[in-house]
Short mmCIF file of C-alpha atoms in Angstrom, two decimals:
data_model
loop_
_atom_site.label_atom_id
_atom_site.label_comp_id
_atom_site.label_asym_id
_atom_site.label_seq_id
_atom_site.Cartn_x
_atom_site.Cartn_y
_atom_site.Cartn_z
CA UNK J 745 50.82 124.43 53.72
CA UNK J 746 52.15 127.52 55.61
CA UNK J 747 49.30 126.78 58.26
CA UNK J 748 50.92 123.27 58.82
CA UNK J 749 54.41 124.38 58.89
CA UNK J 750 53.38 127.01 61.36
CA UNK J 751 51.59 124.44 63.35
CA UNK J 752 54.65 122.04 63.42
CA UNK J 753 57.01 125.02 64.38
CA UNK J 754 54.67 125.99 67.40
CA UNK J 755 54.50 122.30 68.58
CA UNK J 756 58.31 122.04 68.16
CA UNK J 757 58.76 125.14 70.23
CA UNK J 758 56.32 123.92 72.96
CA UNK J 759 58.12 120.59 73.05
CA UNK J 760 61.64 122.23 73.46
CA UNK J 761 60.32 124.60 76.26
CA UNK J 762 58.94 121.35 78.02
CA UNK J 763 62.27 119.85 78.29
CA UNK J 764 63.39 120.38 81.78
CA UNK J 765 65.88 123.08 82.23
CA UNK J 766 65.95 123.80 78.31
CA UNK J 767 68.03 126.85 77.79
CA UNK J 768 68.01 127.49 81.46
CA UNK J 769 70.57 129.77 83.13
CA UNK J 770 72.49 128.30 86.20
CA UNK J 771 70.28 128.68 89.14
CA UNK J 772 70.87 127.88 92.85
CA UNK J 773 68.25 127.12 95.73
CA UNK J 774 67.23 129.72 98.09
CA UNK J 775 69.22 128.33 100.75
CA UNK J 776 72.56 129.00 98.84
CA UNK J 777 72.88 132.78 98.82
CA UNK J 778 74.88 135.80 99.91
CA UNK J 779 75.51 136.05 103.71
CA UNK J 780 75.31 132.54 104.21
CA UNK J 781 77.48 130.42 106.66
CA UNK J 782 79.14 127.33 105.40
CA UNK J 783 79.75 124.66 108.19
CA UNK J 784 83.29 124.65 109.45
CA UNK J 785 85.30 121.26 109.81
CA UNK J 786 83.52 119.45 107.02
CA UNK J 787 82.67 119.33 103.27
CA UNK J 788 79.96 121.45 102.07
CA UNK J 789 77.78 120.67 99.10
CA UNK J 790 76.94 123.31 96.58
CA UNK J 791 74.19 122.40 94.14
CA UNK J 792 71.46 123.88 91.73
CA UNK J 793 70.18 123.65 88.13
CA UNK J 794 71.43 124.37 84.63
CA UNK J 795 70.78 123.11 81.22
CA UNK J 796 71.28 119.30 80.77
CA UNK J 797 74.87 118.63 79.99
CA UNK J 798 76.05 122.30 80.75
CA UNK J 799 79.28 122.60 82.62
CA UNK J 800 79.24 124.46 85.87
CA UNK J 801 82.18 125.57 88.03
CA UNK J 802 82.09 126.63 91.42
CA UNK J 803 84.93 128.46 92.95
CA UNK J 804 85.65 129.93 96.47
CA UNK J 805 88.68 130.43 98.88
CA UNK J 806 91.20 129.09 96.25
CA UNK J 807 89.02 126.02 95.45
CA UNK J 808 87.61 125.30 92.01
CA UNK J 809 85.23 122.47 91.38
CA UNK J 810 83.44 121.49 88.19
CA UNK J 811 80.72 119.18 87.01
CA UNK J 812 78.14 118.78 84.39
CA UNK J 813 74.29 119.07 84.89
CA UNK J 814 72.55 115.68 84.34
CA UNK J 815 69.81 114.75 81.98
CA UNK J 816 67.20 116.67 84.30
CA UNK J 817 69.39 119.79 84.65
CA UNK J 818 70.42 118.82 88.32
CA UNK J 819 74.09 119.59 89.12
CA UNK J 820 76.18 119.44 92.61
CA UNK J 821 79.85 119.75 93.68
CA UNK J 822 81.27 119.29 97.18
CA UNK J 823 83.63 121.75 98.61
CA UNK J 824 86.50 120.76 100.67
CA UNK J 825 86.54 121.96 104.32
CA UNK J 826 87.31 125.76 104.49
CA UNK J 827 88.90 127.56 107.22
CA UNK J 828 88.63 131.48 106.89
CA UNK J 829 88.02 134.32 109.43
CA UNK J 830 87.28 136.67 106.63
CA UNK J 831 84.12 137.00 104.67
CA UNK J 832 84.42 135.08 101.33
CA UNK J 833 83.04 135.23 97.74
CA UNK J 834 81.65 132.16 96.11
CA UNK J 835 81.39 132.20 92.07
CA UNK J 836 79.19 129.82 90.21
CA UNK J 837 79.77 129.82 86.53
CA UNK J 838 77.98 128.19 83.46
CA UNK J 839 76.37 130.09 80.77
CA UNK J 840 75.96 132.65 83.23
CA UNK J 841 77.71 133.56 86.48
CA UNK J 842 76.28 134.09 89.95
CA UNK J 843 78.54 135.77 92.59
CA UNK J 844 77.51 135.24 96.25
CA UNK J 845 79.23 137.74 98.67
CA UNK J 846 79.75 137.87 102.56
CA UNK J 847 79.95 134.12 103.02
CA UNK J 848 81.22 133.35 106.50
CA UNK J 849 82.46 129.79 107.82
CA UNK J 850 81.05 128.65 111.07
CA UNK J 851 78.58 126.76 112.97
CA UNK J 852 75.09 126.01 111.21
CA UNK J 853 72.09 124.77 112.98
CA UNK J 854 68.48 123.97 111.75
CA UNK J 855 65.75 125.00 114.34
CA UNK J 856 62.58 123.14 113.86
CA UNK J 857 59.44 122.09 115.56
CA UNK J 858 55.93 123.43 116.32
CA UNK J 859 55.02 126.72 117.95
CA UNK J 860 57.60 126.34 120.64
CA UNK J 861 60.21 126.83 118.09
CA UNK J 862 58.40 129.17 116.04
CA UNK J 863 57.74 131.43 118.80
CA UNK J 864 59.50 134.84 117.69
CA UNK J 865 61.84 137.12 119.68
CA UNK J 866 59.15 139.81 119.63
CA UNK J 867 56.86 137.97 121.78
CA UNK J 868 59.46 136.80 124.31
CA UNK J 869 60.33 138.19 127.80
CA UNK J 870 61.95 141.57 127.83
CA UNK J 871 61.38 141.54 123.88
CA UNK J 872 62.07 145.26 123.43
CA UNK J 873 65.67 145.12 125.04
CA UNK J 874 66.39 141.58 123.23
CA UNK J 875 65.52 143.32 119.88
CA UNK J 876 67.30 146.32 120.50
CA UNK J 877 70.54 144.48 121.46
CA UNK J 878 70.50 141.78 118.71
CA UNK J 879 73.30 143.41 116.77
CA UNK J 880 75.35 140.28 115.95
CA UNK J 881 76.44 140.64 112.18
CA UNK J 882 78.25 137.19 112.45
CA UNK J 883 75.06 135.54 113.25
CA UNK J 884 73.03 134.76 109.99
CA UNK J 885 69.35 133.93 109.75
CA UNK J 886 67.29 131.97 107.34
CA UNK J 887 63.59 131.43 107.48
CA UNK J 888 62.40 128.76 105.26
CA UNK J 889 58.57 129.64 104.12
CA UNK J 890 55.83 127.58 105.43
CA UNK J 891 55.18 125.02 102.64
CA UNK J 892 53.00 121.76 102.50
CA UNK J 893 53.79 119.31 99.61
CA UNK J 894 52.85 115.77 98.64
CA UNK J 895 56.32 115.03 97.33
CA UNK J 896 59.76 116.31 98.28
CA UNK J 897 60.39 119.75 96.88
CA UNK J 898 63.79 121.08 95.56
CA UNK J 899 63.54 124.64 96.84
CA UNK J 900 61.99 127.17 99.28
CA UNK J 901 61.74 130.77 99.53
CA UNK J 902 63.85 132.98 101.93
CA UNK J 903 67.19 134.51 102.11
CA UNK J 904 70.07 134.91 104.64
CA UNK J 905 70.11 138.08 106.63
CA UNK J 906 72.54 139.53 109.29
CA UNK J 907 71.06 139.37 112.61
CA UNK J 908 70.06 142.92 113.63
CA UNK J 909 67.28 144.58 115.52
CA UNK J 910 65.51 144.76 111.93
CA UNK J 911 65.74 141.17 111.23
CA UNK J 912 65.33 139.40 114.57
CA UNK J 913 61.80 140.30 115.75
CA UNK J 914 59.95 137.58 113.65
CA UNK J 915 62.83 134.90 114.03
CA UNK J 916 62.68 131.94 116.40
CA UNK J 917 63.39 132.80 119.89
CA UNK J 918 64.76 129.54 121.09
CA UNK J 919 66.88 129.41 117.84
CA UNK J 920 68.36 132.76 118.49
CA UNK J 921 69.21 132.37 122.08
CA UNK J 922 70.65 129.13 121.21
CA UNK J 923 72.82 130.72 118.49
CA UNK J 924 73.76 133.45 120.38
CA UNK J 925 75.26 131.33 123.10
CA UNK J 926 77.18 129.53 120.60
CA UNK J 927 78.60 132.64 119.12
CA UNK J 928 79.64 133.91 122.36
CA UNK J 929 81.06 130.79 123.74
CA UNK J 930 82.78 129.62 120.57
CA UNK J 931 83.68 133.00 118.99
CA UNK J 932 82.66 131.84 115.59
CA UNK J 933 80.13 132.91 113.05
CA UNK J 934 76.69 131.06 113.30
CA UNK J 935 74.15 130.26 110.73
CA UNK J 936 70.51 129.47 111.94
CA UNK J 937 67.96 128.06 109.61
CA UNK J 938 64.46 128.18 110.92
CA UNK J 939 61.83 125.56 109.63
CA UNK J 940 58.94 125.29 112.10
CA UNK J 941 55.20 125.53 112.12
CA UNK J 942 52.98 125.72 115.18
CA UNK J 943 50.71 123.20 116.33
CA UNK J 944 52.14 120.34 113.94
CA UNK J 945 52.94 116.62 114.84
CA UNK J 946 56.15 114.76 114.24
CA UNK J 947 54.79 112.68 111.56
CA UNK J 948 54.27 115.80 109.49
CA UNK J 949 58.16 116.10 109.35
CA UNK J 950 58.97 112.49 108.65
CA UNK J 951 59.18 110.86 105.03
CA UNK J 952 56.25 108.88 103.79
CA UNK J 953 58.71 105.87 103.31
CA UNK J 954 59.71 105.57 106.90
CA UNK J 955 56.35 105.98 108.25
CA UNK J 956 55.11 103.26 105.68
CA UNK J 957 57.70 100.71 106.96
CA UNK J 958 56.66 100.72 110.36
CA UNK J 959 53.38 99.10 111.66
CA UNK J 960 53.09 101.69 114.47
CA UNK J 961 52.76 104.54 111.98
CA UNK J 962 50.86 102.77 109.05
CA UNK J 963 47.50 103.64 110.51
CA UNK J 964 48.37 107.31 110.32
CA UNK J 965 48.97 106.97 106.46
CA UNK J 966 45.74 105.06 106.04
CA UNK J 967 43.56 107.44 107.85
CA UNK J 968 44.93 110.53 106.05
CA UNK J 969 44.79 108.56 102.50
CA UNK J 970 40.92 107.83 103.35
CA UNK J 971 40.31 111.52 104.28
CA UNK J 972 41.85 112.65 100.97
CA UNK J 973 39.74 109.95 99.07
CA UNK J 974 36.63 111.32 100.63
CA UNK J 975 37.25 114.99 100.00
CA UNK J 976 35.47 115.27 96.84
CA UNK J 977 32.26 113.84 98.40
CA UNK J 978 32.63 116.49 101.07
CA UNK J 979 32.77 118.88 98.28
CA UNK J 980 29.72 117.61 96.63
CA UNK J 981 27.77 117.70 100.04
CA UNK J 982 28.99 121.28 100.65
CA UNK J 983 27.59 122.45 97.38
CA UNK J 984 23.98 120.80 98.27
CA UNK J 985 24.37 122.72 101.54
CA UNK J 986 25.01 125.92 99.97
CA UNK J 987 22.07 125.45 97.54
CA UNK J 988 19.90 124.66 100.48
CA UNK J 989 21.34 127.81 102.53
CA UNK J 990 20.68 130.23 99.67
CA UNK J 991 17.08 129.12 99.66
CA UNK J 992 16.59 129.39 103.30
CA UNK J 993 18.54 132.48 103.71
CA UNK J 994 16.42 134.12 101.13
CA UNK J 995 13.24 133.06 102.83
CA UNK J 996 14.63 134.33 106.15
CA UNK J 997 15.57 137.70 104.58
CA UNK J 998 12.01 138.16 103.11
CA UNK J 999 10.51 137.25 106.44
CA UNK J 1000 12.69 139.91 108.26
CA UNK J 1001 14.46 137.19 110.36
CA UNK J 1002 18.18 137.22 110.95
CA UNK J 1003 19.77 135.18 108.26
CA UNK J 1004 21.81 132.19 109.41
CA UNK J 1005 25.69 131.65 108.73
CA UNK J 1006 26.75 130.07 105.56
CA UNK J 1007 28.15 126.56 105.77
CA UNK J 1008 32.06 126.54 105.88
CA UNK J 1009 33.90 125.14 102.92
CA UNK J 1010 35.68 121.88 103.73
CA UNK J 1011 39.23 122.04 104.28
CA UNK J 1012 41.54 120.48 101.54
CA UNK J 1013 43.36 117.76 103.64
CA UNK J 1014 46.19 117.76 101.02
CA UNK J 1015 46.67 121.45 102.56
CA UNK J 1016 46.56 120.58 106.18
CA UNK J 1017 50.01 120.88 107.90
CA UNK J 1018 48.94 117.90 109.93
CA UNK J 1019 49.08 115.59 107.06
CA UNK J 1020 51.76 112.96 107.26
CA UNK J 1021 55.08 114.03 105.24
CA UNK J 1022 53.77 117.23 104.10
CA UNK J 1023 56.21 119.54 106.07
CA UNK J 1024 59.11 117.21 105.35
CA UNK J 1025 58.39 117.32 101.62
CA UNK J 1026 57.83 121.34 101.83
CA UNK J 1027 60.26 122.62 104.44
CA UNK J 1028 62.96 120.20 105.17
CA UNK J 1029 63.68 118.49 101.74
CA UNK J 1030 64.49 121.84 100.15
CA UNK J 1031 67.21 122.44 102.87
CA UNK J 1032 69.07 119.04 102.18
CA UNK J 1033 72.11 118.47 101.65
CA UNK J 1034 73.04 121.88 102.98
CA UNK J 1035 76.03 121.54 105.28
CA UNK J 1036 74.90 121.66 108.92
CA UNK J 1037 76.51 120.79 112.42
CA UNK J 1038 73.10 119.74 113.68
CA UNK J 1039 69.51 120.38 114.72
CA UNK J 1040 67.46 121.70 117.57
CA UNK J 1041 63.82 120.47 117.97
CA UNK J 1042 61.12 121.97 120.36
CA UNK J 1043 57.66 120.05 119.69
CA UNK J 1044 55.69 117.49 121.27
CA UNK J 1045 52.16 118.93 122.53
CA UNK J 1046 50.61 117.78 118.98
CA UNK J 1047 51.56 114.26 119.72
CA UNK J 1048 50.78 114.44 123.57
CA UNK J 1049 47.52 112.26 123.10
CA UNK J 1050 49.41 109.53 121.25
CA UNK J 1051 52.47 109.15 123.33
CA UNK J 1052 52.96 105.38 122.67
CA UNK J 1053 53.00 106.02 118.91
CA UNK J 1054 55.21 109.22 119.49
CA UNK J 1055 57.97 107.18 121.02
CA UNK J 1056 58.34 105.15 117.84
CA UNK J 1057 57.88 108.12 115.24
CA UNK J 1058 60.19 110.77 116.82
CA UNK J 1059 63.14 108.54 116.85
CA UNK J 1060 62.28 107.59 113.28
CA UNK J 1061 62.07 111.22 112.26
CA UNK J 1062 65.60 111.72 113.67
CA UNK J 1063 66.92 108.65 111.79
CA UNK J 1064 65.12 109.84 108.70
CA UNK J 1065 66.95 113.42 108.78
CA UNK J 1066 70.20 111.88 109.28
CA UNK J 1067 69.86 109.46 106.64
CA UNK J 1068 68.58 111.93 104.12
CA UNK J 1069 71.15 114.57 104.84
CA UNK J 1070 73.93 112.00 104.48
CA UNK J 1071 76.18 113.53 106.91
CA UNK J 1072 76.31 110.86 109.46
CA UNK J 1073 74.66 110.84 113.02
CA UNK J 1074 74.82 114.69 113.45
CA UNK J 1075 73.83 116.12 116.89
CA UNK J 1076 70.09 116.41 117.21
CA UNK J 1077 69.12 118.03 120.50
CA UNK J 1078 65.54 118.39 121.80
CA UNK J 1079 63.49 119.88 124.57
CA UNK J 1080 61.75 117.67 126.98
CA UNK J 1081 58.35 119.31 127.33
CA UNK J 1082 57.28 120.83 130.76
CA UNK J 1083 54.24 119.54 132.45
CA UNK J 1084 51.34 119.61 129.88
CA UNK J 1085 47.67 119.44 130.67
CA UNK J 1086 46.27 118.25 133.97
CA UNK J 1087 47.67 115.40 135.86
CA UNK J 1088 45.06 113.12 137.23
CA UNK J 1089 45.78 110.71 140.22
CA UNK J 1090 43.41 108.11 138.94
CA UNK J 1091 42.86 106.56 135.46
CA UNK J 1092 40.12 108.13 133.30
CA UNK J 1093 38.66 107.66 129.86
#
């Protein structure tokens, strides 16, 4: 009898722990933290997680907003526009209290794209002097971790840092120079969010829903889905190759011959940054709906061989971001690529 009672108690405990947000403390996404910059002149969402039904109160600069977590433990409040030239403290209270300090109000920009945007300050021209002079405590930096996901993610890792010779070396050079000019010209704090991955195409940064709704981009989805479907067969083939290699390499070793290299493990296509929507899901979705002024973008080489397709997908991606952020048609600046690859006077295959 006691065994049965204990079993039911264990099952009950497991069931309770499986409930999303059960007994959870109030939590915030990584993008919302101390030293962040809130976008000036507009509303700013603050969101996170708590126990279902838990009341959460957010206070800053004389404002106080309250809400209750939904059945999944999600909650969000929207702050009224804030004007402040002094650092602020934001307090989030529920069963526990989180206090974020040194928050500024200014201009916030997302810096995204491929290696052009990912290229760090430490590899730029005159890097030593640039790094030495990068002492701008009112410029704040956030680097989203590189992440690929099959579905939109709710969080990333990273933290807001003050721009300094210690924090700037690995940060996007284009983003830094852009933000520095804004800071100097406007004389306001600037928040820069880096979310970039070298060698990636625009479809990786676009939602599956948008790609699936356009006949120009549907073949991209079909091709990748087929590759993913074939992956288990590739692994089986690899196992046979390894078995054969083990046999032949042993024979080569016994004969005193050089041992041939082992077959390479097939790469899991689900972990490929070129896969459609993977970087949107892993590196853009976790930033939404953080208040921003706009985005800067530097990318294109990875789509250069599919220019006709790119002229549809790139505007689609921009519309995607604007729709998902829900802030209207925010500015989206992009760099037109310099000459890329050799120019031929006559058509070639």
